[in-house]
């Protein structure tokens, strides 16, 4: 069950997402969470007892609900679908760092352009990460709601993320939303819109 504050903040982030604006704190100073790469993320969470959910508890096929709980949060989508990959070639860099890989269960969503949101993280979560399997040309808008502010990144290419999305807010992370887009601020070339897979949802806090 999502609390009222979390729902309000997720709705607020989606509204800001749709307008393509970045939001600072109410006192007028700009502050926001930050995207960090895989190796910086891995180094930062050493000793923080991270929680990882790789969707292995879910059966293959369409999930019966568009909102469901994970070990370390809640997923909100439209038509979530669990697929199973057995090919080691699908492994991402996280295999080297965390000893995990993107084989086994992965999550996608059959509603291509709707945002996919993760929220309701454990209390004190300041780091969020996940494997993101997408083509290099795939294009994403990313919204992160944190206690320090709201971060919006538009037209981020899959190749920029290198298979991993990591986020840090020292004051706490409330929600992370991601949607695939095309013909956005990067001057899209018709290849940005692409489905993608998510795996190994990681949360940690200090």
Coordinates of N, CA and C in Angstrom, one line a residue:
X1 N 0.8 -1.2 0.0 CA 0.0 0.0 0.0 C 0.9 1.2 0.0
X2 N 0.7 2.2 -0.9 CA 1.5 3.4 -1.0 C 0.9 4.4 -0.1
X3 N 1.7 5.1 0.7 CA 1.3 6.1 1.6 C 0.9 7.4 0.8
X4 N 0.1 8.2 1.5 CA -0.4 9.4 0.8 C 0.7 10.3 0.3
X5 N 1.7 10.5 1.1 CA 2.8 11.4 0.7 C 3.5 10.9 -0.5
X6 N 3.8 9.5 -0.5 CA 4.5 8.9 -1.7 C 3.6 9.1 -2.9
X7 N 2.3 8.9 -2.8 CA 1.5 9.0 -4.0 C 1.5 10.5 -4.5
X8 N 1.4 11.4 -3.6 CA 1.4 12.8 -4.0 C 2.7 13.2 -4.7
X9 N 3.8 12.7 -4.2 CA 5.1 13.0 -4.8 C 5.3 12.3 -6.1
X10 N 4.8 11.1 -6.3 CA 4.9 10.4 -7.6 C 4.0 11.2 -8.6
X11 N 2.8 11.6 -8.2 CA 1.9 12.3 -9.1 C 2.6 13.6 -9.5
X12 N 3.2 14.3 -8.5 CA 3.9 15.6 -8.8 C 5.1 15.4 -9.7
X13 N 5.8 14.3 -9.6 CA 6.9 14.0 -10.5 C 6.4 13.8 -11.9
X14 N 5.3 13.0 -12.0 CA 4.8 12.7 -13.4 C 4.3 14.0 -14.0
X15 N 3.7 14.9 -13.2 CA 3.2 16.2 -13.8 C 4.4 17.0 -14.3
X16 N 5.5 17.1 -13.5 CA 6.6 17.8 -13.9 C 7.3 17.1 -15.1
X17 N 7.3 15.8 -15.1 CA 7.8 15.0 -16.3 C 7.1 15.4 -17.5
X18 N 5.7 15.5 -17.5 CA 5.0 15.8 -18.7 C 5.3 17.2 -19.2
X19 N 5.6 18.2 -18.3 CA 5.9 19.5 -18.7 C 7.3 19.7 -19.1
X20 N 8.2 18.7 -18.8 CA 9.6 18.8 -19.1 C 10.4 19.8 -18.3
X21 N 10.0 20.0 -17.1 CA 10.6 21.1 -16.2 C 11.4 20.4 -15.1
X22 N 12.3 21.2 -14.6 CA 13.1 20.7 -13.5 C 12.7 21.5 -12.3
X23 N 12.6 20.9 -11.1 CA 12.0 21.6 -9.9 C 13.0 21.7 -8.8
X24 N 13.1 22.8 -8.2 CA 14.0 23.0 -7.0 C 13.2 22.9 -5.8
X25 N 13.8 23.3 -4.6 CA 13.1 23.3 -3.4 C 12.2 24.5 -3.2
X26 N 11.2 24.4 -2.3 CA 10.3 25.5 -2.2 C 10.9 26.8 -1.7
X27 N 12.1 26.7 -1.1 CA 12.7 28.0 -0.7 C 13.5 28.7 -1.8
X28 N 13.4 28.1 -3.0 CA 13.9 28.8 -4.2 C 15.3 28.3 -4.6
X29 N 16.0 27.6 -3.7 CA 17.4 27.1 -4.0 C 17.3 25.8 -4.8
X30 N 18.1 25.6 -5.8 CA 18.0 24.4 -6.6 C 18.8 23.3 -5.9
X31 N 18.2 22.1 -5.7 CA 18.8 21.0 -5.2 C 18.2 19.7 -5.8
X32 N 18.9 18.7 -6.1 CA 18.3 17.5 -6.7 C 19.2 16.3 -6.5
X33 N 18.6 15.1 -6.6 CA 19.4 13.9 -6.6 C 20.3 13.9 -7.8
X34 N 21.2 12.9 -7.8 CA 22.2 12.8 -8.9 C 22.2 11.4 -9.5
X35 N 22.5 11.2 -10.8 CA 22.7 9.9 -11.4 C 24.2 9.6 -11.3
X36 N 24.5 8.4 -10.8 CA 25.9 8.0 -10.7 C 26.1 6.7 -11.5
X37 N 27.3 6.5 -12.0 CA 27.6 5.3 -12.8 C 27.8 4.1 -11.9
X38 N 27.9 2.9 -12.5 CA 27.9 1.7 -11.8 C 29.0 1.5 -10.8
X39 N 30.2 1.9 -11.3 CA 31.4 1.7 -10.4 C 31.3 2.6 -9.2
X40 N 31.0 3.9 -9.4 CA 30.8 4.8 -8.3 C 29.7 4.3 -7.3
X41 N 28.7 3.8 -7.9 CA 27.6 3.2 -7.1 C 28.0 2.1 -6.3
X42 N 28.7 1.1 -6.9 CA 29.2 0.0 -6.2 C 30.2 0.3 -5.1
X43 N 31.1 1.3 -5.3 CA 32.0 1.7 -4.2 C 31.2 2.4 -3.1
X44 N 30.2 3.2 -3.4 CA 29.5 3.9 -2.4 C 28.7 3.1 -1.5
X45 N 28.2 1.9 -1.9 CA 27.3 1.1 -1.1 C 28.1 0.0 -0.3
X46 N 29.4 0.0 -0.4 CA 30.1 -0.9 0.3 C 29.9 -0.7 1.8
X47 N 29.5 -1.8 2.5 CA 29.2 -1.7 3.9 C 27.8 -1.2 4.3
X48 N 27.0 -1.0 3.3 CA 25.6 -0.4 3.6 C 24.5 -1.5 3.6
X49 N 24.9 -2.8 3.4 CA 24.0 -3.9 3.4 C 22.8 -3.6 2.4
X50 N 23.2 -3.6 1.1 CA 22.1 -3.3 0.1 C 21.1 -4.5 0.0
X51 N 19.9 -4.1 -0.4 CA 18.9 -5.1 -0.7 C 18.7 -5.2 -2.2
X52 N 18.6 -6.4 -2.7 CA 18.5 -6.6 -4.2 C 17.3 -7.5 -4.4
X53 N 16.4 -7.1 -5.4 CA 15.3 -7.9 -5.8 C 15.5 -8.1 -7.3
X54 N 15.6 -9.4 -7.8 CA 15.8 -9.7 -9.2 C 14.6 -10.3 -9.8
X55 N 13.4 -10.1 -9.2 CA 12.1 -10.6 -9.7 C 12.0 -12.1 -9.8
X56 N 12.9 -12.8 -9.1 CA 12.9 -14.2 -9.2 C 11.7 -14.9 -8.6
X57 N 11.0 -14.1 -7.7 CA 9.9 -14.7 -7.0 C 8.6 -14.6 -7.8
X58 N 8.7 -14.0 -9.0 CA 7.5 -13.8 -9.8 C 7.5 -14.8 -11.0
X59 N 6.3 -15.4 -11.3 CA 6.2 -16.3 -12.4 C 6.4 -15.6 -13.8
X60 N 6.8 -16.4 -14.8 CA 6.9 -15.8 -16.1 C 5.5 -15.5 -16.7
X61 N 5.5 -14.4 -17.4 CA 4.2 -14.0 -18.1 C 3.7 -12.6 -17.5
X62 N 2.5 -12.2 -17.9 CA 1.9 -11.0 -17.4 C 1.7 -11.0 -15.9
X63 N 2.0 -10.0 -15.2 CA 1.7 -9.9 -13.8 C 0.3 -9.5 -13.7
X64 N -0.4 -10.0 -12.7 CA -1.8 -9.8 -12.6 C -2.3 -8.4 -12.2
X65 N -1.3 -7.6 -11.7 CA -1.7 -6.3 -11.3 C -0.6 -5.3 -11.8
X66 N -0.9 -4.1 -12.0 CA 0.0 -3.1 -12.5 C 0.9 -2.5 -11.4
X67 N 0.6 -2.9 -10.2 CA 1.3 -2.4 -9.0 C 1.6 -3.6 -8.1
X68 N 2.9 -3.8 -7.7 CA 3.2 -4.9 -6.9 C 4.4 -4.6 -6.0
X69 N 4.5 -5.3 -4.9 CA 5.6 -5.0 -4.0 C 6.8 -5.9 -4.3
X70 N 8.0 -5.3 -4.1 CA 9.3 -6.0 -4.2 C 9.9 -6.2 -2.8
X71 N 11.0 -6.8 -2.7 CA 11.7 -6.9 -1.4 C 12.1 -5.6 -0.9
X72 N 12.3 -4.6 -1.8 CA 12.8 -3.3 -1.3 C 12.1 -2.1 -2.0
X73 N 10.8 -2.3 -2.3 CA 10.0 -1.2 -2.8 C 8.8 -1.7 -3.5
X74 N 8.2 -0.8 -4.3 CA 6.9 -1.1 -5.0 C 7.1 -0.6 -6.5
X75 N 6.7 -1.5 -7.4 CA 6.7 -1.2 -8.8 C 5.3 -0.7 -9.3
X76 N 5.2 0.3 -10.0 CA 4.0 0.8 -10.6 C 4.1 1.0 -12.1
X77 N 3.4 0.2 -12.9 CA 3.5 0.3 -14.3 C 2.1 0.2 -14.9
X78 N 2.0 -0.4 -16.1 CA 0.7 -0.4 -16.8 C 0.4 -1.9 -17.1
X79 N 1.3 -2.6 -17.9 CA 1.1 -4.0 -18.2 C 2.4 -4.7 -18.0
X80 N 2.8 -4.8 -16.7 CA 4.1 -5.5 -16.4 C 4.2 -6.9 -16.8
X81 N 5.3 -7.3 -17.3 CA 5.5 -8.7 -17.9 C 6.9 -9.2 -17.4
X82 N 6.9 -10.4 -16.9 CA 8.1 -11.1 -16.5 C 8.6 -12.0 -17.6
X83 N 9.8 -11.9 -18.0 CA 10.4 -12.8 -19.0 C 11.6 -13.4 -18.3
X84 N 12.0 -14.6 -18.8 CA 13.2 -15.3 -18.3 C 14.2 -15.4 -19.4
X85 N 15.4 -15.0 -19.1 CA 16.6 -15.1 -20.0 C 17.5 -16.1 -19.5
X86 N 17.9 -17.0 -20.3 CA 18.9 -18.0 -19.9 C 20.3 -17.9 -20.6
X87 N 20.4 -16.9 -21.5 CA 21.6 -16.8 -22.3 C 22.6 -15.9 -21.5
X88 N 23.8 -16.4 -21.2 CA 24.7 -15.6 -20.4 C 25.2 -14.3 -21.2
X89 N 24.9 -14.3 -22.5 CA 25.3 -13.1 -23.3 C 24.5 -11.9 -22.8
X90 N 23.4 -12.1 -22.1 CA 22.6 -10.9 -21.7 C 23.2 -10.3 -20.4
X91 N 24.2 -10.9 -19.8 CA 24.8 -10.3 -18.6 C 25.3 -8.9 -18.8
X92 N 25.2 -8.1 -17.8 CA 25.6 -6.7 -17.8 C 26.8 -6.6 -16.9
X93 N 27.4 -5.4 -16.9 CA 28.5 -5.1 -16.1 C 28.3 -5.4 -14.6
X94 N 27.1 -5.4 -14.1 CA 26.8 -5.6 -12.7 C 27.2 -7.0 -12.3
X95 N 27.4 -7.9 -13.3 CA 27.9 -9.3 -13.0 C 29.3 -9.2 -12.4
X96 N 30.1 -8.3 -12.9 CA 31.5 -8.1 -12.4 C 31.5 -7.5 -11.0
X97 N 30.5 -6.6 -10.7 CA 30.6 -5.8 -9.5 C 29.8 -6.4 -8.4
X98 N 28.6 -6.9 -8.7 CA 27.7 -7.4 -7.6 C 27.6 -8.9 -7.6
X99 N 28.2 -9.6 -8.6 CA 28.0 -11.0 -8.7 C 26.6 -11.4 -9.1
X100 N 25.9 -10.5 -9.8 CA 24.6 -10.8 -10.3 C 24.7 -10.6 -11.8
X101 N 23.6 -11.1 -12.5 CA 23.5 -10.9 -13.9 C 22.1 -10.7 -14.4
X102 N 21.9 -10.4 -15.6 CA 20.6 -10.1 -16.1 C 20.0 -11.4 -16.8
X103 N 20.5 -12.6 -16.4 CA 19.8 -13.8 -16.8 C 18.8 -14.1 -15.7
X104 N 17.9 -15.1 -16.0 CA 16.8 -15.3 -15.1 C 15.7 -14.3 -15.3
X105 N 14.9 -14.0 -14.3 CA 13.8 -13.1 -14.4 C 14.1 -11.7 -14.7
X106 N 13.5 -11.0 -15.7 CA 13.6 -9.6 -15.9 C 12.2 -9.0 -16.1
X107 N 12.1 -7.7 -15.8 CA 10.8 -7.1 -15.9 C 10.7 -6.1 -17.1
X108 N 9.7 -6.2 -17.9 CA 9.4 -5.2 -18.9 C 8.0 -4.8 -18.7
X109 N 7.4 -4.0 -19.6 CA 6.1 -3.5 -19.5 C 5.5 -3.4 -20.9
X110 N 4.4 -3.9 -21.2 CA 3.8 -3.9 -22.5 C 3.2 -2.6 -23.0
X111 N 3.1 -1.7 -22.1 CA 2.7 -0.3 -22.4 C 3.9 0.5 -22.7
X112 N 4.3 0.7 -23.9 CA 5.6 1.2 -24.2 C 6.0 2.6 -23.7
X113 N 5.1 3.5 -23.9 CA 5.4 4.9 -23.6 C 5.0 5.4 -22.2
X114 N 4.4 4.6 -21.4 CA 4.0 5.0 -20.1 C 5.2 4.9 -19.1
X115 N 5.3 5.8 -18.2 CA 6.4 5.8 -17.2 C 6.3 4.6 -16.3
X116 N 7.4 4.0 -16.0 CA 7.5 2.9 -15.0 C 8.1 3.5 -13.7
X117 N 7.5 3.3 -12.6 CA 7.9 4.0 -11.4 C 8.2 2.9 -10.3
X118 N 9.3 3.2 -9.6 CA 9.6 2.4 -8.4 C 9.6 3.4 -7.2
X119 N 9.0 2.9 -6.1 CA 8.8 3.8 -4.9 C 8.7 2.9 -3.7
X120 N 8.3 3.6 -2.6 CA 8.1 2.9 -1.3 C 9.4 2.1 -0.9
X121 N 10.5 2.7 -1.0 CA 11.8 2.1 -0.7 C 11.9 2.0 0.8
X122 N 12.8 1.2 1.3 CA 13.0 1.1 2.8 C 13.4 2.4 3.4
X123 N 13.0 2.7 4.6 CA 13.3 4.0 5.2 C 14.8 4.2 5.2
X124 N 15.2 5.4 4.9 CA 16.6 5.7 4.9 C 17.4 5.4 3.6
X125 N 16.6 5.0 2.5 CA 17.3 4.7 1.2 C 17.9 6.0 0.6
X126 N 19.2 5.9 0.4 CA 19.8 7.1 -0.2 C 20.5 6.7 -1.6
X127 N 20.5 5.4 -1.9 CA 21.0 4.9 -3.1 C 20.0 3.9 -3.8
X128 N 19.8 4.1 -5.1 CA 18.9 3.2 -5.9 C 19.7 2.9 -7.1
X129 N 19.6 1.6 -7.5 CA 20.2 1.2 -8.8 C 19.4 0.1 -9.4
X130 N 19.6 -0.1 -10.7 CA 19.0 -1.2 -11.4 C 19.7 -1.5 -12.7
X131 N 19.7 -2.7 -13.1 CA 20.2 -3.0 -14.5 C 19.1 -2.6 -15.5
X132 N 19.6 -2.0 -16.6 CA 18.6 -1.5 -17.6 C 19.1 -2.0 -18.9
X133 N 18.4 -3.0 -19.4 CA 18.8 -3.6 -20.7 C 18.1 -2.9 -21.8
X134 N 18.8 -2.2 -22.7 CA 18.2 -1.4 -23.7 C 19.2 -1.3 -24.8
X135 N 18.8 -0.9 -26.0 CA 19.7 -0.6 -27.1 C 20.4 0.7 -26.9
X136 N 21.6 0.9 -27.4 CA 22.3 2.2 -27.3 C 21.5 3.4 -27.8
X137 N 20.7 3.2 -28.8 CA 19.9 4.3 -29.4 C 18.6 4.6 -28.6
X138 N 18.2 3.7 -27.7 CA 17.0 3.9 -27.0 C 17.1 5.2 -26.2
X139 N 16.0 5.9 -26.0 CA 16.0 7.3 -25.5 C 15.1 7.3 -24.3
X140 N 15.5 7.9 -23.2 CA 14.7 7.9 -21.9 C 14.6 9.3 -21.3
X141 N 13.4 9.5 -20.7 CA 13.2 10.6 -19.8 C 13.2 9.9 -18.4
X142 N 14.0 10.5 -17.4 CA 14.1 10.0 -16.1 C 13.7 11.0 -15.1
X143 N 12.9 10.7 -14.1 CA 12.5 11.6 -13.1 C 12.8 10.9 -11.7
X144 N 13.5 11.6 -10.9 CA 13.8 11.1 -9.5 C 13.3 12.1 -8.5
X145 N 12.4 11.6 -7.6 CA 11.9 12.5 -6.5 C 12.7 12.1 -5.3
X146 N 13.4 13.1 -4.7 CA 14.2 12.9 -3.5 C 13.8 13.9 -2.4
X147 N 14.3 13.7 -1.3 CA 14.0 14.7 -0.2 C 14.8 16.0 -0.4
X148 N 15.8 16.0 -1.3 CA 16.6 17.2 -1.6 C 16.0 18.0 -2.8
X149 N 15.0 17.3 -3.5 CA 14.4 18.0 -4.7 C 14.0 17.0 -5.8
X150 N 13.7 17.4 -6.9 CA 13.3 16.6 -8.0 C 14.3 16.7 -9.2
X151 N 14.8 15.6 -9.7 CA 15.7 15.6 -10.8 C 15.0 15.1 -12.0
X152 N 15.1 15.8 -13.1 CA 14.5 15.4 -14.4 C 15.6 15.4 -15.5
X153 N 15.8 14.3 -16.1 CA 16.8 14.2 -17.2 C 16.0 13.8 -18.5
X154 N 16.1 14.5 -19.5 CA 15.4 14.2 -20.8 C 16.4 13.7 -21.8
X155 N 15.8 12.8 -22.7 CA 16.5 12.3 -23.8 C 17.9 11.7 -23.5
X156 N 17.9 10.9 -22.5 CA 19.1 10.2 -22.1 C 19.2 8.9 -23.0
X157 N 20.3 8.7 -23.7 CA 20.4 7.6 -24.6 C 20.8 6.3 -23.7
X158 N 20.4 5.2 -24.2 CA 20.7 3.9 -23.5 C 22.2 3.7 -23.5
X159 N 22.9 4.2 -24.5 CA 24.4 4.0 -24.5 C 25.1 4.8 -23.5
X160 N 24.5 5.9 -23.0 CA 25.0 6.8 -21.9 C 25.0 6.0 -20.6
X161 N 23.9 5.2 -20.4 CA 23.8 4.5 -19.1 C 24.6 3.3 -19.0
X162 N 25.0 2.7 -20.1 CA 25.8 1.5 -20.1 C 25.2 0.3 -19.3
X163 N 23.9 0.2 -19.5 CA 23.3 -1.0 -18.8 C 22.9 -0.8 -17.4
X164 N 23.1 0.4 -16.8 CA 22.8 0.5 -15.4 C 22.4 1.9 -15.1
X165 N 21.3 2.1 -14.3 CA 20.9 3.4 -13.8 C 21.1 3.4 -12.3
X166 N 21.9 4.3 -11.8 CA 22.2 4.5 -10.4 C 21.8 5.9 -10.0
X167 N 21.3 6.1 -8.8 CA 20.8 7.3 -8.3 C 21.2 7.5 -6.8
X168 N 21.6 8.7 -6.5 CA 22.0 9.0 -5.1 C 21.4 10.3 -4.6
X169 N 20.7 10.3 -3.5 CA 20.3 11.5 -2.8 C 20.6 11.4 -1.3
X170 N 21.6 12.1 -0.8 CA 22.0 12.0 0.6 C 20.9 12.2 1.6
X171 N 19.8 12.9 1.1 CA 18.7 13.2 2.0 C 17.6 12.1 1.9
X172 N 17.7 11.2 1.0 CA 16.7 10.1 0.8 C 16.0 10.2 -0.5
X173 N 15.8 9.0 -1.1 CA 15.1 8.8 -2.4 C 13.7 8.4 -2.2
X174 N 12.7 9.0 -2.8 CA 11.3 8.7 -2.7 C 10.8 7.9 -3.9
X175 N 11.1 8.3 -5.1 CA 10.7 7.5 -6.3 C 11.6 7.7 -7.4
X176 N 11.6 6.7 -8.3 CA 12.4 6.8 -9.6 C 11.4 6.4 -10.7
X177 N 11.3 7.2 -11.7 CA 10.4 6.9 -12.9 C 11.2 7.0 -14.1
X178 N 11.0 6.1 -15.1 CA 11.7 6.1 -16.3 C 10.7 5.8 -17.5
X179 N 10.8 6.5 -18.6 CA 9.9 6.2 -19.7 C 10.8 6.3 -21.0
X180 N 10.5 5.5 -22.0 CA 11.2 5.6 -23.3 C 10.5 6.6 -24.2
X181 N 11.2 7.4 -24.8 CA 10.7 8.5 -25.6 C 11.4 8.6 -27.0
X182 N 10.9 9.4 -27.9 CA 11.5 9.6 -29.2 C 11.2 11.0 -29.7
X183 N 12.0 11.5 -30.5 CA 11.9 12.9 -31.1 C 11.8 13.9 -30.0
X184 N 12.6 13.8 -28.9 CA 12.6 14.7 -27.8 C 13.7 15.7 -28.0
X185 N 14.2 16.2 -26.9 CA 15.1 17.4 -26.9 C 16.4 17.1 -27.6
X186 N 16.7 15.8 -27.8 CA 17.9 15.5 -28.5 C 17.8 15.6 -30.0
X187 N 16.6 15.8 -30.5 CA 16.3 15.9 -31.9 C 16.2 14.5 -32.5
X188 N 15.5 13.6 -31.8 CA 15.4 12.2 -32.0 C 15.4 11.8 -33.5
X189 N 15.9 10.6 -33.8 CA 16.1 10.1 -35.1 C 15.2 9.0 -35.5
X190 N 14.1 8.8 -34.8 CA 13.2 7.7 -35.1 C 13.6 6.4 -34.4
X191 N 14.7 6.4 -33.7 CA 15.1 5.1 -33.1 C 15.1 5.1 -31.6
X192 N 14.7 6.3 -31.0 CA 14.7 6.4 -29.5 C 13.7 5.5 -28.8
X193 N 12.5 5.4 -29.4 CA 11.4 4.7 -28.8 C 11.7 3.2 -28.8
X194 N 11.9 2.6 -27.6 CA 12.3 1.2 -27.6 C 11.9 0.6 -26.3
X195 N 11.4 -0.7 -26.3 CA 11.1 -1.3 -25.0 C 12.4 -1.7 -24.4
X196 N 12.4 -2.0 -23.1 CA 13.6 -2.2 -22.3 C 13.3 -3.1 -21.1
X197 N 14.3 -3.7 -20.6 CA 14.1 -4.7 -19.5 C 14.8 -4.1 -18.3
X198 N 14.2 -4.4 -17.1 CA 14.8 -3.9 -15.8 C 15.1 -5.2 -15.0
X199 N 16.2 -5.1 -14.2 CA 16.5 -6.3 -13.4 C 17.3 -5.8 -12.2
X200 N 17.4 -6.6 -11.2 CA 18.3 -6.4 -10.0 C 18.1 -5.0 -9.4
X201 N 16.9 -4.8 -8.9 CA 16.6 -3.5 -8.2 C 17.4 -3.5 -6.9
X202 N 18.2 -2.5 -6.7 CA 19.1 -2.4 -5.6 C 18.8 -1.1 -4.8
X203 N 18.7 -1.3 -3.5 CA 18.6 -0.1 -2.6 C 19.5 -0.2 -1.4
X204 N 20.0 0.9 -1.0 CA 20.9 1.0 0.2 C 20.8 2.3 0.8
X205 N 21.2 2.4 2.1 CA 21.1 3.7 2.8 C 22.2 3.8 3.8
X206 N 22.5 5.1 4.2 CA 23.5 5.3 5.2 C 23.0 6.3 6.2

